[in-house]
Short mmCIF file of C-alpha atoms in Angstrom, two decimals:
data_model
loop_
_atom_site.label_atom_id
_atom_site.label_comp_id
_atom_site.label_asym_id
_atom_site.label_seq_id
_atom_site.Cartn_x
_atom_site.Cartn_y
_atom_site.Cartn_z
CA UNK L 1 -0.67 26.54 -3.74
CA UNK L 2 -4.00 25.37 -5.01
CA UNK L 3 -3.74 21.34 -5.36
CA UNK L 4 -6.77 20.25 -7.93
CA UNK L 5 -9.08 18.41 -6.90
CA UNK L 6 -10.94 14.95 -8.07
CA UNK L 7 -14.40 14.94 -9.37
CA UNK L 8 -16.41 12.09 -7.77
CA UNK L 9 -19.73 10.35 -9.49
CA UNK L 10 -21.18 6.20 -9.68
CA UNK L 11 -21.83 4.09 -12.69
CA UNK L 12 -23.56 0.69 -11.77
CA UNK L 13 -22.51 1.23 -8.34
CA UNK L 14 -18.54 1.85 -10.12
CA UNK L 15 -16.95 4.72 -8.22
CA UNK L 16 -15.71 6.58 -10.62
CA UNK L 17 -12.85 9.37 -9.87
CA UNK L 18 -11.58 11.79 -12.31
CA UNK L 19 -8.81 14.47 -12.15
CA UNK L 20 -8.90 16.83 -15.30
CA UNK L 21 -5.41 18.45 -15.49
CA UNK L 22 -3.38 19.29 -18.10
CA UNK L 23 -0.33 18.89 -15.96
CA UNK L 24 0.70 15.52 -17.82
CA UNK L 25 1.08 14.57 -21.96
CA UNK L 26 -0.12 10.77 -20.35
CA UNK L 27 -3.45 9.22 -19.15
CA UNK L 28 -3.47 7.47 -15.94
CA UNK L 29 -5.82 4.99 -15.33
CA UNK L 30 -6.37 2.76 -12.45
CA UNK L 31 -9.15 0.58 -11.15
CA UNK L 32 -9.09 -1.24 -7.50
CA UNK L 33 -11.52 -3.47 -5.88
CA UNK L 34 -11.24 -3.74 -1.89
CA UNK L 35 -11.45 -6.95 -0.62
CA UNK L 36 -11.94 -8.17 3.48
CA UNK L 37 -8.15 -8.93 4.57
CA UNK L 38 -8.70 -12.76 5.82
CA UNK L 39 -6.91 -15.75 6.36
CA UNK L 40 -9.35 -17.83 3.58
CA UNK L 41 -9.34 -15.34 1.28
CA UNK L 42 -5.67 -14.01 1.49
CA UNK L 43 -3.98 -16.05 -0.79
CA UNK L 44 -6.69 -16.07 -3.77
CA UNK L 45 -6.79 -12.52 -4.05
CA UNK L 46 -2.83 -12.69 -4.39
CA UNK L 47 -3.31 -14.94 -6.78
CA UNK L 48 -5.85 -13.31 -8.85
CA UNK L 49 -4.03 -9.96 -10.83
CA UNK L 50 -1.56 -12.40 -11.94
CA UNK L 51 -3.53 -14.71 -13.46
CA UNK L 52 -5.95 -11.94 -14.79
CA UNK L 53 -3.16 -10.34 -16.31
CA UNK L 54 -1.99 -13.23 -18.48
CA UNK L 55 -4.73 -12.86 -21.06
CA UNK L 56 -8.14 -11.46 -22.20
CA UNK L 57 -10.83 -13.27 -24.23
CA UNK L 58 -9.33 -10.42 -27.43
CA UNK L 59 -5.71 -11.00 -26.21
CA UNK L 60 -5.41 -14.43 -24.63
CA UNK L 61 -1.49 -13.88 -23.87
CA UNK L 62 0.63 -11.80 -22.74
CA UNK L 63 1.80 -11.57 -26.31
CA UNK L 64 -0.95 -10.83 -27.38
CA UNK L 65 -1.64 -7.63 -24.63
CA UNK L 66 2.31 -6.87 -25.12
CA UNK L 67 1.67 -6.29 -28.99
CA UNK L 68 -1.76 -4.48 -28.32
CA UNK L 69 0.13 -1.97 -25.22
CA UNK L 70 2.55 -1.46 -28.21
CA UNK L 71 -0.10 -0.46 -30.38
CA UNK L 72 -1.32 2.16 -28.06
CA UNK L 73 2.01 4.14 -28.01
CA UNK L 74 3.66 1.69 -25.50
CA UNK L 75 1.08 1.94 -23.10
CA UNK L 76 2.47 0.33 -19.45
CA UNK L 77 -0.52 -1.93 -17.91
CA UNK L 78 0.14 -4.05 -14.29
CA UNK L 79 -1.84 -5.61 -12.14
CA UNK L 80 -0.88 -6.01 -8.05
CA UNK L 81 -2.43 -6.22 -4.32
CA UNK L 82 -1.96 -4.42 -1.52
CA UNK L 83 -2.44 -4.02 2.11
CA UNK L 84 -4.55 -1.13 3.65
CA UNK L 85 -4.90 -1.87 7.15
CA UNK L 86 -7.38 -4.71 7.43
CA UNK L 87 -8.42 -4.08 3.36
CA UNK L 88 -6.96 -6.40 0.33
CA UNK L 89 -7.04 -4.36 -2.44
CA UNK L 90 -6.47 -5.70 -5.60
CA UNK L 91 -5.52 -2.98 -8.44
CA UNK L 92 -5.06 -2.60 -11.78
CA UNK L 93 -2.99 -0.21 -13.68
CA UNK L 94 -2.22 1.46 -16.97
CA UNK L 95 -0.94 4.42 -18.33
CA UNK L 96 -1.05 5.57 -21.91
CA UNK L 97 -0.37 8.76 -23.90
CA UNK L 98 -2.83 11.58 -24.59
CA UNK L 99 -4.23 11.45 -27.89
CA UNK L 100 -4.30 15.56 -27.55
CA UNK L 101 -0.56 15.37 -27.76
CA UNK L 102 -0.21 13.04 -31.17
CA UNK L 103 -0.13 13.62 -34.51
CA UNK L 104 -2.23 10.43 -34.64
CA UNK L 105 -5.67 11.14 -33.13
CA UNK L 106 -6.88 7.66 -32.53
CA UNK L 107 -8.89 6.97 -29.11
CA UNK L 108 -5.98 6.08 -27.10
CA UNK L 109 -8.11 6.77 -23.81
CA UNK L 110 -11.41 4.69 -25.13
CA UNK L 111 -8.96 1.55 -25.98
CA UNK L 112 -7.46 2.08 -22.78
CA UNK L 113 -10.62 2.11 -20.85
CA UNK L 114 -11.84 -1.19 -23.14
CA UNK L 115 -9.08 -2.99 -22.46
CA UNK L 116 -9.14 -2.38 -19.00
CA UNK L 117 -12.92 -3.55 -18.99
CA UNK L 118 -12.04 -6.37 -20.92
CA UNK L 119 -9.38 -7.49 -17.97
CA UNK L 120 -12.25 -7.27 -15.35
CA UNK L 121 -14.98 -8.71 -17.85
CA UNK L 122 -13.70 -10.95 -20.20
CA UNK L 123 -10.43 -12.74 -19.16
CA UNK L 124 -8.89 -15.57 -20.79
CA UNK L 125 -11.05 -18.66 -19.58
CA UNK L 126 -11.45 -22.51 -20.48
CA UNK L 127 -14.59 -24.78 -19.97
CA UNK L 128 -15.88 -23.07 -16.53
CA UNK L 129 -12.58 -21.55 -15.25
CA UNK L 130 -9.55 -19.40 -15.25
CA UNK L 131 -6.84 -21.16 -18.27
CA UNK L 132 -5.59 -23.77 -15.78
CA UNK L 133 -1.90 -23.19 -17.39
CA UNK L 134 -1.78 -19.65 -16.36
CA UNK L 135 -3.51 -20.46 -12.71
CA UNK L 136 -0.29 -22.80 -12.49
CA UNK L 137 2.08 -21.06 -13.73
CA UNK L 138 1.07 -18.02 -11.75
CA UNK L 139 0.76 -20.19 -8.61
CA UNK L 140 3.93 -21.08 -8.74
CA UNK L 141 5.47 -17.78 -9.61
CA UNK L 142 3.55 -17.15 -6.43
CA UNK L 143 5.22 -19.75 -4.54
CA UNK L 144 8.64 -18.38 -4.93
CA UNK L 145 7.41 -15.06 -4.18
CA UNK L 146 6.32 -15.73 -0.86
CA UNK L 147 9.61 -18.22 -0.35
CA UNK L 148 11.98 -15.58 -1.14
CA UNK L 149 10.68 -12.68 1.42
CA UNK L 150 13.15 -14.57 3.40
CA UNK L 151 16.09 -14.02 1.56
CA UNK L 152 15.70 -10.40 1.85
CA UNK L 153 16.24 -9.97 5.52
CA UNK L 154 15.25 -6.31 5.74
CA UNK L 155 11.76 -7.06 4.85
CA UNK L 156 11.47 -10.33 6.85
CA UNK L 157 12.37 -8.81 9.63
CA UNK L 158 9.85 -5.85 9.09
CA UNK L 159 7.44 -8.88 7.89
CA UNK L 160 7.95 -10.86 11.37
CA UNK L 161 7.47 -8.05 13.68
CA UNK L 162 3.83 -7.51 12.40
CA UNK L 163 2.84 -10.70 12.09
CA UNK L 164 4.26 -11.24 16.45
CA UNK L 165 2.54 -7.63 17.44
CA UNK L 166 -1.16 -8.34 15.17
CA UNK L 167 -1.27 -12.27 16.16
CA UNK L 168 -4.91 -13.14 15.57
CA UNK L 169 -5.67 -10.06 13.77
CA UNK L 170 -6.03 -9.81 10.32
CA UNK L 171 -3.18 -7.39 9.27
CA UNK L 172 -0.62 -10.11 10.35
CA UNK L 173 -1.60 -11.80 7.21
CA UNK L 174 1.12 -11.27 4.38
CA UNK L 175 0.08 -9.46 1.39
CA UNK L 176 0.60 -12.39 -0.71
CA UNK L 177 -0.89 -15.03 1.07
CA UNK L 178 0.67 -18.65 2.41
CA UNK L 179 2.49 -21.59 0.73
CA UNK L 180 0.44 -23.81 2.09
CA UNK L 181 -2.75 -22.80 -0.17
CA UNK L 182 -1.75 -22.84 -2.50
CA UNK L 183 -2.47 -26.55 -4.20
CA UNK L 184 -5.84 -26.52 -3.73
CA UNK L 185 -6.54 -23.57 -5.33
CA UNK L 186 -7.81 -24.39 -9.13
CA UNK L 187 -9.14 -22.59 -12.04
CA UNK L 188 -12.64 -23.00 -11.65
CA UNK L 189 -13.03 -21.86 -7.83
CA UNK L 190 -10.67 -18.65 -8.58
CA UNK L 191 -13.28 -17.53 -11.68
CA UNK L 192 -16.54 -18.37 -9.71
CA UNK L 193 -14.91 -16.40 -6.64
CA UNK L 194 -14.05 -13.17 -8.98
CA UNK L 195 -17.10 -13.18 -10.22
CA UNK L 196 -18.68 -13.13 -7.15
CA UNK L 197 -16.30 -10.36 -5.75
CA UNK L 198 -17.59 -8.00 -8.74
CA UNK L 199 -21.00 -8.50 -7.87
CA UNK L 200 -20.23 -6.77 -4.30
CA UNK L 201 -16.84 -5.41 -3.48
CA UNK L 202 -16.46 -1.95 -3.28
CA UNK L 203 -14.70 -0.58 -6.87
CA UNK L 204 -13.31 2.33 -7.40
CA UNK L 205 -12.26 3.72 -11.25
CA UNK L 206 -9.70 6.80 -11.10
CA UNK L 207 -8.22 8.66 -14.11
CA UNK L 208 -5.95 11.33 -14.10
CA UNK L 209 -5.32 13.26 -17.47
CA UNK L 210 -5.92 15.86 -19.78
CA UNK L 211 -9.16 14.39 -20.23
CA UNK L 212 -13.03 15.79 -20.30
CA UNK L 213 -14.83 13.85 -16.66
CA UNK L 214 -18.19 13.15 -18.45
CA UNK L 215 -16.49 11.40 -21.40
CA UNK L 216 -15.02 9.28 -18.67
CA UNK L 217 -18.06 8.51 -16.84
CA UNK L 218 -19.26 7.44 -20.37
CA UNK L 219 -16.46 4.89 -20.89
CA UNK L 220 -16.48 3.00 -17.85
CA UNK L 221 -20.27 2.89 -18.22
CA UNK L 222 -19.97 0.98 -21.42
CA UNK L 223 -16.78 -1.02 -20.59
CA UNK L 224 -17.00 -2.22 -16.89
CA UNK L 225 -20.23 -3.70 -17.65
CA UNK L 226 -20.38 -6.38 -15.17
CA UNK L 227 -23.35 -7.55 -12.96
CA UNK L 228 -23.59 -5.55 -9.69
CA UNK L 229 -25.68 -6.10 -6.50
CA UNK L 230 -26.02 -4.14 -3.47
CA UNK L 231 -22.05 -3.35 -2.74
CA UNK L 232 -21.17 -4.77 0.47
CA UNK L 233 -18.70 -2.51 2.39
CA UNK L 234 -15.38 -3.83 3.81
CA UNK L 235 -16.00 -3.69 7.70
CA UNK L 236 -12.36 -2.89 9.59
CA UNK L 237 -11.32 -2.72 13.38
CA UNK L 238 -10.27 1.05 14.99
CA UNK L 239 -6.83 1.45 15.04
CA UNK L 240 -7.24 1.42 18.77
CA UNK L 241 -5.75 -1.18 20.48
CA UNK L 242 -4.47 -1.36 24.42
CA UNK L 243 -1.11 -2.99 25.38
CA UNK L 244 -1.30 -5.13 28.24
CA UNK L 245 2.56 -6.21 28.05
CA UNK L 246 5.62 -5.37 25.70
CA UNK L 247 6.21 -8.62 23.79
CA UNK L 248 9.98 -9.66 22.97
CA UNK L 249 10.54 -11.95 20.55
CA UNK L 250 13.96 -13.21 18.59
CA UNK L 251 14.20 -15.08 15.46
CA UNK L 252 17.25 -17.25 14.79
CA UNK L 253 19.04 -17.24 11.23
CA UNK L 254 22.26 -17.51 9.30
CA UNK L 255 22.39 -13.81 9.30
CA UNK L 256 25.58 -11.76 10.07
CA UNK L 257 23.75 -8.44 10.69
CA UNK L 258 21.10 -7.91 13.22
CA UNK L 259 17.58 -6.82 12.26
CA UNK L 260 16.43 -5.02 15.10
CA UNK L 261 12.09 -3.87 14.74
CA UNK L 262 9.94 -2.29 16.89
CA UNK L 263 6.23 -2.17 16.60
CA UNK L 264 4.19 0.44 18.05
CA UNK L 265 0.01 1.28 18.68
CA UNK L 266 -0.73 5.05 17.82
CA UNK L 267 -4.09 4.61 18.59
CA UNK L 268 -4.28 7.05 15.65
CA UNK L 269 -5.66 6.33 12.08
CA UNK L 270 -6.13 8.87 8.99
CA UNK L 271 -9.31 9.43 9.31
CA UNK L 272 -8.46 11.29 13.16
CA UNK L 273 -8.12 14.85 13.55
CA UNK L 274 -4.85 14.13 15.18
CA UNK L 275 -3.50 12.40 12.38
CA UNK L 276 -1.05 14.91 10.59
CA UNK L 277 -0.04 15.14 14.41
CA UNK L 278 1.23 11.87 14.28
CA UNK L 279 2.86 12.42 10.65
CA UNK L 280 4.92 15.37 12.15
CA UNK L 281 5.57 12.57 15.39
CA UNK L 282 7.00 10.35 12.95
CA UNK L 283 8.98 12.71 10.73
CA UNK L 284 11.00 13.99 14.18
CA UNK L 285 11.50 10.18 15.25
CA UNK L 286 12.85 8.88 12.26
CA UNK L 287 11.37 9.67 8.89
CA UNK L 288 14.52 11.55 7.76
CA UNK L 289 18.14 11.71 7.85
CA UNK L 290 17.28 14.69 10.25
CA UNK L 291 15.41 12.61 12.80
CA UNK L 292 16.27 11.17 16.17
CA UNK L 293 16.83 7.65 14.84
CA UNK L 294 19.05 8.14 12.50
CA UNK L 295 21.16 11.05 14.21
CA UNK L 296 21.75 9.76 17.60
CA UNK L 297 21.45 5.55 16.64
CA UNK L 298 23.49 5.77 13.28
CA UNK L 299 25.36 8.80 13.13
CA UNK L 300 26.17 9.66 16.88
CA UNK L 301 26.28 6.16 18.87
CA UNK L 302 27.24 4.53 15.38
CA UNK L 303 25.38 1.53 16.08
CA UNK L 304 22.96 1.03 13.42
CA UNK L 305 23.71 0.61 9.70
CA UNK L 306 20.06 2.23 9.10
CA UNK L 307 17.59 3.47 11.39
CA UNK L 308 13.92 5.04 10.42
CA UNK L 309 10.61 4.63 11.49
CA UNK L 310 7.15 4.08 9.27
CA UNK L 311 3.52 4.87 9.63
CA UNK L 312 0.78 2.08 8.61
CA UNK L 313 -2.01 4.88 8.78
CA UNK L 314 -5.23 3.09 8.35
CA UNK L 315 -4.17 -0.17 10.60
CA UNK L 316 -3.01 2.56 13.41
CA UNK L 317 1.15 1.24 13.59
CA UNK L 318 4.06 2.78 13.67
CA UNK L 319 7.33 0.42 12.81
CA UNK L 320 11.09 0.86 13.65
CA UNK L 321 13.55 -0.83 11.89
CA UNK L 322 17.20 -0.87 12.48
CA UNK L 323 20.42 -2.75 11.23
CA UNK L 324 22.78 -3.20 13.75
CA UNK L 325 25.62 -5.43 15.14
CA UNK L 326 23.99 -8.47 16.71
CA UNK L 327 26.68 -7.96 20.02
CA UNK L 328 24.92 -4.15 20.09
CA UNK L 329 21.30 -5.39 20.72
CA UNK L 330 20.85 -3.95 24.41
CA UNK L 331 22.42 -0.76 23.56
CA UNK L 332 20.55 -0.07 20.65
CA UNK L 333 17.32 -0.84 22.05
CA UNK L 334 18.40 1.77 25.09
CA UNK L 335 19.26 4.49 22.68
CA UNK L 336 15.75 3.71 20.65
CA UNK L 337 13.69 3.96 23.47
CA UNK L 338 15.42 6.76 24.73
CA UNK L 339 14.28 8.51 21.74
CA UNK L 340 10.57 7.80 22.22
CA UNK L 341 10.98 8.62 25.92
CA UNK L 342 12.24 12.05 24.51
CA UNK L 343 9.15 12.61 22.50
CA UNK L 344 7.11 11.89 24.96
CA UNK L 345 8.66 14.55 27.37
CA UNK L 346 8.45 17.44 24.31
CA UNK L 347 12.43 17.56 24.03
CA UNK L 348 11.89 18.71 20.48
CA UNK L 349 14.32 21.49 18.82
CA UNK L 350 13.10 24.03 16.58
CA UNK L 351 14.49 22.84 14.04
CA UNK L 352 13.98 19.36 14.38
CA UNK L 353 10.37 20.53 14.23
CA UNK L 354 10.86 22.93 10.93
CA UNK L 355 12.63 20.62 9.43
CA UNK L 356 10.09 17.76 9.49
CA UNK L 357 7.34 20.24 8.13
CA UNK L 358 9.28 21.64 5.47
CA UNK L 359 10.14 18.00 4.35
CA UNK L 360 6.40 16.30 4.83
CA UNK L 361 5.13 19.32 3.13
CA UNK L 362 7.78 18.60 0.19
CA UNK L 363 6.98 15.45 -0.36
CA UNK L 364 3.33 16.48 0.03
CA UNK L 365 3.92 18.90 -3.17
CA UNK L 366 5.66 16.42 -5.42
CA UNK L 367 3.00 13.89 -5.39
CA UNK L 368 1.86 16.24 -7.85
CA UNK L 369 4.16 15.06 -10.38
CA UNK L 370 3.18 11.46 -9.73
CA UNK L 371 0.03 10.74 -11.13
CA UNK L 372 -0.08 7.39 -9.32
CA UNK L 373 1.26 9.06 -6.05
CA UNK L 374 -2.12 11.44 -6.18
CA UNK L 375 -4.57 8.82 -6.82
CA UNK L 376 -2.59 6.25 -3.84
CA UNK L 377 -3.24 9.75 -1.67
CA UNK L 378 -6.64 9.99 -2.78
CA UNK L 379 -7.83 6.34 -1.84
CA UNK L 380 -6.25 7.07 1.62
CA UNK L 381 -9.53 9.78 1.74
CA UNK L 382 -11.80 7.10 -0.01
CA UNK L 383 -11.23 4.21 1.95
CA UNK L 384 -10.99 6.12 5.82
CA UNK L 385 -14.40 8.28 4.87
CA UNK L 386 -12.61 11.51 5.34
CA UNK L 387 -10.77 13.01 2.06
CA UNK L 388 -9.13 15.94 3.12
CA UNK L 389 -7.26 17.39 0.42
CA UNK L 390 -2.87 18.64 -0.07
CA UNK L 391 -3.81 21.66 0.55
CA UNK L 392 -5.60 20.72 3.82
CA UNK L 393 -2.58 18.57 4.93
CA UNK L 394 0.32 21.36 3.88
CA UNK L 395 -1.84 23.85 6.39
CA UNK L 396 -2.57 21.48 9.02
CA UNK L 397 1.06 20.40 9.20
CA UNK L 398 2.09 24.27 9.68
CA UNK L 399 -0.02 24.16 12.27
CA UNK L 400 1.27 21.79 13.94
CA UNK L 401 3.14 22.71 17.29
CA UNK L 402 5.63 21.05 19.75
CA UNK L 403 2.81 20.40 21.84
CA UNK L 404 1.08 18.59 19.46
CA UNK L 405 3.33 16.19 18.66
CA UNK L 406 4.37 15.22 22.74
CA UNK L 407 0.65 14.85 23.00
CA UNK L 408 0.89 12.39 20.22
CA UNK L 409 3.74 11.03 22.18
CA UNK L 410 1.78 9.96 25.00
CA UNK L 411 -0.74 8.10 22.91
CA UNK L 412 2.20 6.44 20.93
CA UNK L 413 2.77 2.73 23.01
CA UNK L 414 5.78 -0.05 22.34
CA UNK L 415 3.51 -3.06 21.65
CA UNK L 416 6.67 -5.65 20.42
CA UNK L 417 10.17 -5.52 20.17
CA UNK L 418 11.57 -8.02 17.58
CA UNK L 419 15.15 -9.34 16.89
CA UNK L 420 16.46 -11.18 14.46
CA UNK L 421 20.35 -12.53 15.18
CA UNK L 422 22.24 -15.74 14.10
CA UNK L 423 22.48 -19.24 15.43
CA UNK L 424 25.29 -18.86 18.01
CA UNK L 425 24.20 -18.57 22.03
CA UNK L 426 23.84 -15.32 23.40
#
């Protein structure tokens, strides 16, 4: 297999990033600005997509954009943020047919790109700020947001065991921001601070399409016209980190079912050579029903309702989460561990090992279906400095051996163990 490859060129110091396939009868088009993950900042940049994508100085509602998406063949369009280690990345979104593929040849991918442009450049504003009805209606739409993570106790759990193992760094910092600043955030602070942010953050422009690269290079040139200075890069920690003591910690709810969450250091980030290592470590542990967690916690001891571990690749983690009976805490936690201890001593099967590559090189392949999937991959290259392509991933996880992965297992170190149970002593 031969994966295609991006082209890569700048426009007003606008990376640009485009992917000429014919694979797809849509154009996908998205646009993200990296911003420093901090505590002051954390909640404005939250704040800002939302607000941004309630109007344009052309289409100043979401009316307005609805019944211009519609025009372009139902185009979709969304804006979001998003945690990459220590980055905030705010991103933009929209996907819209080919004009190739209609009977109707109008410039389906030139309104795209304008509208897009227009988001960035022109947004709905009043007197010297944002449209202060849409900065409060979006804060508050914010608000419940962040006040209803804790109604879904999977995620709060998986939410409170970073925030206890990264205490005072900023990756404990929840992707959309705090409550409590909220009020004094107003209209004309959020514009003058956006404005500001396109002057310097890092942006990068990808398309993906049947679509010719220098005909995109022209369009963001004449649509993303905004004022740029000297782009200031977003400076992040190594994913190196030494544990000087396992930290337990046990949060108290009305909850019937325990949430039990590990957090881990790999010492590992994407940009290592070592890192498709520690993809194939995390496939035999628990990313699939094949893997240690979920065989010998779920299916063999029967004491979790779900069991898997993830990778946070640029911050360095590795997560476990579990759902178990809140009476089975100390047994589960054994079995966990035991797991981990396994790993560490090479007690890896054949198959467990085939398995994992065949399935990390599966899901490797049908990113290639998933237009969005490809570019998310891509950025992983842009923001770590090393863009290694599918093809170099599907051979290096071949590669990978059993000794590999327990010499990943000796870097990988239990940093906190959190558990969430219910009120009653115990």
């Amino acid at each position: 297999m031969s994966a295609p490859l991006f082209q890569q060129t700048e426009v007003n110091r606008v990376n640009v990033h485009v992917l000429p396939t014919d694979k797809y009868k849509t154009n996908t088009i998205v646009v993200n600005i990296q911003r420093p993950l901090t505590e002051e900042a954390v909640t404005r940049t939250a704040l800002l997509p939302q607000v941004l994508r309630r109007g344009t100085q052309s289409f100043p509602s979401l009316k307005a954009i609805k019944d211009h998406l519609d025009e372009m063949y139902g185009a979709t369009f969304y804006g979001n943020v998003m945690k990459r280690g220590e980055r905030h990345i705010l991103q933009f979104g929209l996907e819209l047919a080919n004009e190739r593929y209609l009977s109707d040849t109008a410039p389906l991918l030139e309104r795209g790109m304008a509208f897009l442009g227009e988001v960035l450049t022109r947004p709905a504003t009043e007197e010297n700020g944002f449209v202060r009805r849409y900065v409060q209606s979006e804060k508050q739409n914010l608000r419940q947001r962040i006040e209803s993570l804790i109604d879904d106790k999977m995620r709060y759990a998986a939410e409170r065991c970073v925030q206890e193992m990264c205490k005072g760094e900023p990756y404990s910092l929840f992707n959309y921001g705090d409550v409590q600043q909220l009020e004094a955030i107003d209209p004309e602070g959020l514009h003058a601070e956006f404005h500001e942010m396109l002057r310097t953050a890092p942006v990068d422009v990808f398309v993906v399409g049947d679509v010719e690269p220098k005909d995109v290079v022209d369009l963001v040139g004449r649509h993303f016209r905004f004022e740029r200075e000297k782009v200031q890069p977003v400076d992040v920690a190594p994913p190196v980190h030494r544990v000087e003591k396992v930290r337990r910690v046990v949060d108290r709810l009305d909850v019937q079912q325990g949430k039990l969450n590990l957090g881990l250091r790999t010492q590992t980030g994407i940009q290592d050579d070592d890192y498709v290592s520690l993809m194939v470590y995390n496939g035999i542990l628990g990313g699939f029903p094949h893997s240690k967690l979920f065989v010998n916690v779920r299916e063999k001891a029967s004491l979790a309702y779900y069991a898997s571990s993830r990778l946070e690749s640029h911050k360095g983690l590795l997560t476990i989460q579990s759902g178990i009976e809140i009476e089975n805490f100390e047994r589960a936690l054994n079995i966990i561990e035991q797991q981990l201890d396994d790993l560490r001593k090479g007690r890896i099967t054949d198959q467990e090992l085939e398995q994992t590559q065949t399935m990390l090189s599966n899901q490797l392949r049908e990113m290639q279906d998933r237009p969005n999937q490809l570019i998310d991959f891509y950025y992983h290259g842009v923001l770590s400095g090393r863009r290694r392509s599918l093809d170099d991933f599907l051979s290096e996880i071949r590669r990978t051996t059993k000794g590999d992965v327990e010499k990943m297992a000796g870097k990988v170190t239990l940093d906190t163990v959190y558990f969430l149970r219910n009120r009653q002593e115990g």
